[in-house]
Coordinates of C-alpha atoms and ligand atoms in Angstrom, one line a residue:
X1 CA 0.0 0.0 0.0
X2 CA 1.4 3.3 -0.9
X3 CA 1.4 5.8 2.4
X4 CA 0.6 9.2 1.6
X5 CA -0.3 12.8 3.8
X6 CA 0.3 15.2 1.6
X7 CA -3.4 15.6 0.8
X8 CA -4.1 16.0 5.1
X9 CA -5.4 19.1 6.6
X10 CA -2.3 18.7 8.6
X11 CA 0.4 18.8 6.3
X12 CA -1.5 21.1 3.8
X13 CA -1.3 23.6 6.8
X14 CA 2.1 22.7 7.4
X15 CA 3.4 23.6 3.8
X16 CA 0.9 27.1 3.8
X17 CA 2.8 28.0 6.9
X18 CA 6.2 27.2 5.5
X19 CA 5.3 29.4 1.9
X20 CA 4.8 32.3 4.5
X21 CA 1.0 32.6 4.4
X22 CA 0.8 33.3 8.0
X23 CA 2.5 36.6 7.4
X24 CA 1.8 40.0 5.9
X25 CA 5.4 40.4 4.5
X26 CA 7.3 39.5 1.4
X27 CA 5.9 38.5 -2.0
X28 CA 2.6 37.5 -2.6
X29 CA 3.3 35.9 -5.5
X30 CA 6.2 34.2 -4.5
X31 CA 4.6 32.4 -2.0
X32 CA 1.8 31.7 -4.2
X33 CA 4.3 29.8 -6.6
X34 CA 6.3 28.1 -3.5
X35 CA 3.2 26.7 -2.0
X36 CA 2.4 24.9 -5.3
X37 CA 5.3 23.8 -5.7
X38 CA 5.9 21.8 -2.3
X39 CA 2.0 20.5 -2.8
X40 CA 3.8 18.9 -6.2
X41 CA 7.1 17.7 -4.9
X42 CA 5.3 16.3 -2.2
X43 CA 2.8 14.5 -4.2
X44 CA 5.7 13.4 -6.9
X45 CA 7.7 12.0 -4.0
X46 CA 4.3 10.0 -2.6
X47 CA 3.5 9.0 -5.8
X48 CA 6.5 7.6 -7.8
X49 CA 7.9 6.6 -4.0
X50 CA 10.8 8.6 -4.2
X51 CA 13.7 6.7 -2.3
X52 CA 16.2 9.0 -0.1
X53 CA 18.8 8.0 -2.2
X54 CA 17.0 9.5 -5.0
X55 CA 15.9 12.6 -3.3
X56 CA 19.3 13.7 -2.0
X57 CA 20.9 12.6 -5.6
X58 CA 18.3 15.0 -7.1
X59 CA 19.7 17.6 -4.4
X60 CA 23.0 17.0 -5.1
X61 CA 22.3 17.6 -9.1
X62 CA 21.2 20.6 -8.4
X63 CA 24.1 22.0 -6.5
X64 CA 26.5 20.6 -9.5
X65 CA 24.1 21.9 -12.2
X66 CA 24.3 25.3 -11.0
X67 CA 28.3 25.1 -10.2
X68 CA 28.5 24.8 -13.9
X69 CA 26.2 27.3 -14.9
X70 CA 24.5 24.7 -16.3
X71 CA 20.1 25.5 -15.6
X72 CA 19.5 27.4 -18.8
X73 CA 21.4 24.2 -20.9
X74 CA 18.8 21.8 -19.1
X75 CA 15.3 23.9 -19.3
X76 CA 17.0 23.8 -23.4
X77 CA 17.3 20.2 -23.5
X78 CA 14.4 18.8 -21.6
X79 CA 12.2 20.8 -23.7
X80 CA 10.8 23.2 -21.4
X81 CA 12.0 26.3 -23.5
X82 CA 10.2 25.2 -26.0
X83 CA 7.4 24.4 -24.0
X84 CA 6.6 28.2 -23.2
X85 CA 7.1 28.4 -27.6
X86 CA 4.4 26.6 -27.8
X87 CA 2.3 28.0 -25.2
X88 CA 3.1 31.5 -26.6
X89 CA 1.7 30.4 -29.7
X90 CA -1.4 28.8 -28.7
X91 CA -1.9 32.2 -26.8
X92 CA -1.2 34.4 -29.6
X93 CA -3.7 32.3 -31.4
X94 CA -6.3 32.6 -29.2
X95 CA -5.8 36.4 -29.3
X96 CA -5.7 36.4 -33.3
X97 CA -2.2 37.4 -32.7
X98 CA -0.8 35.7 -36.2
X99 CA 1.7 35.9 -39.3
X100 CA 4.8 36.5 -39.5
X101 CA 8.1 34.7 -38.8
X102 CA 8.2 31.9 -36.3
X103 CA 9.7 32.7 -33.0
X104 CA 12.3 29.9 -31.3
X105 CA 14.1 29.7 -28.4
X106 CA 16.9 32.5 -27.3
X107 CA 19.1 29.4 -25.7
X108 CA 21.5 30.2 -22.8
X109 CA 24.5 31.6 -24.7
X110 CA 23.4 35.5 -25.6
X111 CA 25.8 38.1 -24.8
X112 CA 24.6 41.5 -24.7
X113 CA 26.8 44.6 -26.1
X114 CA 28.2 43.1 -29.3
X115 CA 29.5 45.6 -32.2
X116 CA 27.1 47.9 -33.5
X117 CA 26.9 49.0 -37.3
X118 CA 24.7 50.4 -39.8
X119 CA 23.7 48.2 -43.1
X120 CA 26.6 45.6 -42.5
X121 CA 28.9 43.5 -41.5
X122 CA 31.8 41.4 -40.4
X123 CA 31.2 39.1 -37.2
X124 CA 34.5 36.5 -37.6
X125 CA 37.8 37.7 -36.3
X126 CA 39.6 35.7 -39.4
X127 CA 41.4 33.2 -37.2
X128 CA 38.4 30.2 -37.7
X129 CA 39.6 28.6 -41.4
X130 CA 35.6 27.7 -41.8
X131 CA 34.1 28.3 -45.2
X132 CA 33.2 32.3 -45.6
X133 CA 29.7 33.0 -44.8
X134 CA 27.5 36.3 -47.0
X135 CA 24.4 36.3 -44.6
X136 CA 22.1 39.0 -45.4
X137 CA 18.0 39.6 -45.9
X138 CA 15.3 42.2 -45.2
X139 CA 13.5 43.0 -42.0
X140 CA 9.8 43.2 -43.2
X141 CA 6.5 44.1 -42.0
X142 CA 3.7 41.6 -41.9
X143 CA 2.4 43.5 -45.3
X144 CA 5.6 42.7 -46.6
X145 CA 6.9 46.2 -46.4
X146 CA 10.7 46.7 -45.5
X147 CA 11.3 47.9 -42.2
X148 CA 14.4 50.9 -42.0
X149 CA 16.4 51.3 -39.0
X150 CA 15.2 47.6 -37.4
X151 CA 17.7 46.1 -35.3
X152 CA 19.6 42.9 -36.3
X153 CA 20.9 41.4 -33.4
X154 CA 22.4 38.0 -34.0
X155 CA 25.2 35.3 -32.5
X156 CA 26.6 32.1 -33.9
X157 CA 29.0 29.1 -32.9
X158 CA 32.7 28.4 -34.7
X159 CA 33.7 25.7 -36.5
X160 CA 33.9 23.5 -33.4
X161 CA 30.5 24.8 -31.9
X162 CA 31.7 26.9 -29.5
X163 CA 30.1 30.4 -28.7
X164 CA 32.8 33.7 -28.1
X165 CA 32.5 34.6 -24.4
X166 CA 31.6 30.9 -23.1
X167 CA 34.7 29.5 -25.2
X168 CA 37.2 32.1 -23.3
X169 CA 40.3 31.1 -26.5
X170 CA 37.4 33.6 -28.3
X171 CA 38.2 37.3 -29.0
X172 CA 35.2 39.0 -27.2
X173 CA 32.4 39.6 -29.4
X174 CA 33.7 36.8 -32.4
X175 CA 30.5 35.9 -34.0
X176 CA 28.5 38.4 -32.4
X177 CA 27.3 41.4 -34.1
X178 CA 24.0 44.0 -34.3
X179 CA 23.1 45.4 -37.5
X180 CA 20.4 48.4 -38.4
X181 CA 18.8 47.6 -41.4
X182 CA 19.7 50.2 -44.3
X183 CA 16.6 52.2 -46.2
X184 CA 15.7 49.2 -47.9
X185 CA 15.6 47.1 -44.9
X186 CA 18.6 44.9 -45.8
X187 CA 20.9 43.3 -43.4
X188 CA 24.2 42.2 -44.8
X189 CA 26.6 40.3 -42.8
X190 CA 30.1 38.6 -43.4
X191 CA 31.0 35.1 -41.5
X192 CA 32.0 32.2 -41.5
X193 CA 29.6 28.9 -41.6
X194 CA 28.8 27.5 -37.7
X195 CA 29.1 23.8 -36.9
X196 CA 26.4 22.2 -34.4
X197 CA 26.7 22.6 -31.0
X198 CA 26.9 20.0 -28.5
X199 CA 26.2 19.8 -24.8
X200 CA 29.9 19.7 -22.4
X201 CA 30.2 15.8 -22.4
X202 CA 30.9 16.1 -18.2
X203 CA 28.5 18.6 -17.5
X204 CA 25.1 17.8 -15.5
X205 CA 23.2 18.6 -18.8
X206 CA 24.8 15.9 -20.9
X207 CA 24.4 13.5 -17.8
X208 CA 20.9 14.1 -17.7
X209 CA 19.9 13.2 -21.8
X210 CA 22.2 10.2 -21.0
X211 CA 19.7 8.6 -18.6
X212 CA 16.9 9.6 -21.1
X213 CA 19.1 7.6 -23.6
X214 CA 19.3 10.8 -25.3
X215 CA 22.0 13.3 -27.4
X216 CA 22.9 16.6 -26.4
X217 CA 23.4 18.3 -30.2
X218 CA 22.0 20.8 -32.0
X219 CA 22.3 21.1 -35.8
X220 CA 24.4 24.3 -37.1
X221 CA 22.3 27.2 -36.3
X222 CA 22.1 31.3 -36.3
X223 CA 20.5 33.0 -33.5
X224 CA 18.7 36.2 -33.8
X225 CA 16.7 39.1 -32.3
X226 CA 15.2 41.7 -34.5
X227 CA 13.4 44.8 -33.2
X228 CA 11.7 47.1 -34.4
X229 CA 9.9 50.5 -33.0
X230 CA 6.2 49.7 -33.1
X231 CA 6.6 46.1 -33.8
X232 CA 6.9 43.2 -31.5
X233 CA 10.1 42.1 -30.5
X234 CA 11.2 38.3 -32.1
X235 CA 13.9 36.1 -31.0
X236 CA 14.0 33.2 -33.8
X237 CA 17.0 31.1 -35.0
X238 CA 18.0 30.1 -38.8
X239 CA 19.3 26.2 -38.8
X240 CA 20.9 25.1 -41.7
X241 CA 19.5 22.6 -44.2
X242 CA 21.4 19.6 -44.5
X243 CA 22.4 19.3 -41.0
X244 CA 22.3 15.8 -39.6
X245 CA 20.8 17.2 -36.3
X246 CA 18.1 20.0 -38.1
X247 CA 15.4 17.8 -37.3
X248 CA 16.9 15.7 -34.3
X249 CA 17.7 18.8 -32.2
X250 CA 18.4 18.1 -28.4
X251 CA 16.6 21.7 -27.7
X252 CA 13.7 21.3 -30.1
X253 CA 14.2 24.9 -31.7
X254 CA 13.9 23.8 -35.5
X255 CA 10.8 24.5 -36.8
X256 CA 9.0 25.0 -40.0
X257 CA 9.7 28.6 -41.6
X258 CA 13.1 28.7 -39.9
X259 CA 15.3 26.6 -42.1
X260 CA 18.2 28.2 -44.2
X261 CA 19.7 26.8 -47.4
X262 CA 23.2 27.4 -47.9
X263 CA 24.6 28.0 -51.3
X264 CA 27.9 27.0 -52.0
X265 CA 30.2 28.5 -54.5
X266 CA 33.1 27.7 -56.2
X267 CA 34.0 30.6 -58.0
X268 CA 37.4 32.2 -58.0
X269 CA 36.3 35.1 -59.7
X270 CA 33.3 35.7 -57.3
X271 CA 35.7 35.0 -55.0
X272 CA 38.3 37.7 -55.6
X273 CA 35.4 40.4 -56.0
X274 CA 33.9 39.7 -52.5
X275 CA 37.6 39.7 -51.3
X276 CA 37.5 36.3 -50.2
X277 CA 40.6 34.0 -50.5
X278 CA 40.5 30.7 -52.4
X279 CA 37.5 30.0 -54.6
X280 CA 35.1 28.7 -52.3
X281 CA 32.1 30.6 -49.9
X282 CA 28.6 29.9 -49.0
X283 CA 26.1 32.3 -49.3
X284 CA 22.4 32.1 -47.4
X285 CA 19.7 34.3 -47.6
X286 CA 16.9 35.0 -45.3
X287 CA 13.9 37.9 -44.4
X288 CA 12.4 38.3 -41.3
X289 CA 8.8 39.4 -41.1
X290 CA 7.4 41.5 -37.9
X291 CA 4.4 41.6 -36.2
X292 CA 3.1 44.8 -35.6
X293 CA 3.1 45.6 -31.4
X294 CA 0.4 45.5 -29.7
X295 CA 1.6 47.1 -26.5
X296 CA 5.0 48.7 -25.9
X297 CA 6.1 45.7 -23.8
X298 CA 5.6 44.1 -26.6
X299 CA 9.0 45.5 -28.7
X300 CA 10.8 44.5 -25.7
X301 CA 12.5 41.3 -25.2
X302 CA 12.1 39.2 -22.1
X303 CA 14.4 40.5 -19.1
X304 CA 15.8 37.3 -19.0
X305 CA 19.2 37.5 -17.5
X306 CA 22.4 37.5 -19.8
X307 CA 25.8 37.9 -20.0
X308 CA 26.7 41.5 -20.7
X309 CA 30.5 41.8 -21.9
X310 CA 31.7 45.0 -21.1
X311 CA 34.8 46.4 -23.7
Ligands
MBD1 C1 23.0 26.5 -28.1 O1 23.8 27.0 -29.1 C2 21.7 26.7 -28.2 O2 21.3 27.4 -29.3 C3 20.8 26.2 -27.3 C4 19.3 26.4 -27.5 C5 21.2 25.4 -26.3 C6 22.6 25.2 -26.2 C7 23.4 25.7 -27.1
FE2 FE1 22.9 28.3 -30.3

């Protein structure tokens, strides 16, 4: 017979006392969410019969997780960023709220401050030998009007799928760039093509997908936030076509709409007059469409926290 209490007068007391009900101070809100949240634990614990040894394991998880900054890799890779995704949608739906492009998940690996320039361009520091990369599009409205002056705000892996700032061998801001759209609404940007990423093979993350008999890669991807005034704010990603992992991604942020093709080109001529060395370079091209904002919150993205890099 499975014992449980947590549905008793007595313990449900217990718990409403511990979330701070019993007081007039602090947040209501908070205690709101804390008292829930002991009501589930305590349930999950009864019901799945939740040994010590797995209880103080969990515990300890959670201590390693966070030594290696680890939490925003595991809400990534057990889905639950793309969880609120897909409840942003449905909710945006229900509101009529519809058209343009597809939002995805931000991921954990933003750094806020990078470069700043008007119209274009360059985001590699030229020490990564990976195939040059002519990135460029128009911001659009959801009438398919080009939007001046939006803001291009975008961040990319090497060649080994590491990200400038988390991989400290990185010059600060390599791969990281914001561009304003010129008067046509074009974006141009000079790279070099991204590999996948993959979760730290130690870390807590990559521990985790292992017990769900799981991997821990994404497919090679570009990650971007455009803004415009009077238009609601989109954080969206562009993964590449022809990536093993585009539709096996460990963080679920491939969707339909948000795949890019890569041209290559082998062209010494085209080469030399895009001042590229060798013959060979990729191309890929890709629009954004906005929706108009509804409320000025709306242009805003979420005040999640980042890494600011300070120059
Ligand atoms: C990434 O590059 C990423 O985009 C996500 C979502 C998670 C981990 C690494
Ligand atoms: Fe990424």
């Amino acid at each position: 017979m499975t014992v449980t209490i947590s549905q008793t007068a007595e313990v449900k007391a217990f718990f409403e006392q511990v979330a701070g009900l019993g007081n007039d101070q602090g947040s209501p809100r908070f205690k709101q969410i804390i008292l829930r949240l002991l009501g589930d634990v305590a349930r999950l614990v009864e019901d799945l019969q939740i040994t010590d040894d797995e209880f103080w394991k969990a515990v300890d998880y959670l201590n390693r997780m966070g030594k290696g900054n680890e939490a925003g890799l595991l809400v990534a890779g057990l889905g639950i960023e793309h969880f609120l995704d897909l409840l942003q949608d449905a909710r945006d739906a229900e509101a009529g709220l519809t058209g343009g492009t597809p939002r995805t998940i931000e991921g954990p690996l933003y750094v806020a401050g990078a470069p700043l320039s008007e119209g274009e361009t360059r985001m590699d520091d030229g020490t990564d030998p990976g195939t040059v990369m002519f990135l460029q599009g128009r911001v659009l409205d959801a009438d398919g009007k080009p939007l001046a002056g939006a803001m291009v705000d975008l961040w990319h892996a090497n060649t080994q799928g590491s990200y400038s700032y988390f991989d400290t061998t990185q010059s600060a801001f390599n791969l990281r760039r914001r561009v304003i759209t010129d008067a046509q609404g074009c974006y141009r940007a000079r790279s070099i093509v991204p590999n996948g990423y993959g979760c730290p093979p130690a870390g807590t993350t990559q521990e985790a997908l292992n017990l769900l008999g799981r991997h821990g890669n994404r497919p090679a991807h570009i990650h971007f936030f455009i803004s415009a005034p009077g238009y609601r704010h989109l954080t969206t990603q562009i993964n590449l076509a022809g990536d093993k992992y585009l539709w096996d991604d460990f963080a679920y942020a491939t969707r339909d709409g948000l795949v890019g093709d890569l041209q290559f080109v082998t062209d010494a001529a085209a080469a030399r007059d895009r001042g590229v060395e060798g013959e060979r370079f990729a191309t890929l091209a890709f629009d954004f469409q906005l929706q108009a904002a509804d409320t000025p919150q709306a242009q805003a993205r979420s005040h999640r926290p980042r890494a600011l890099q300070e120059v």
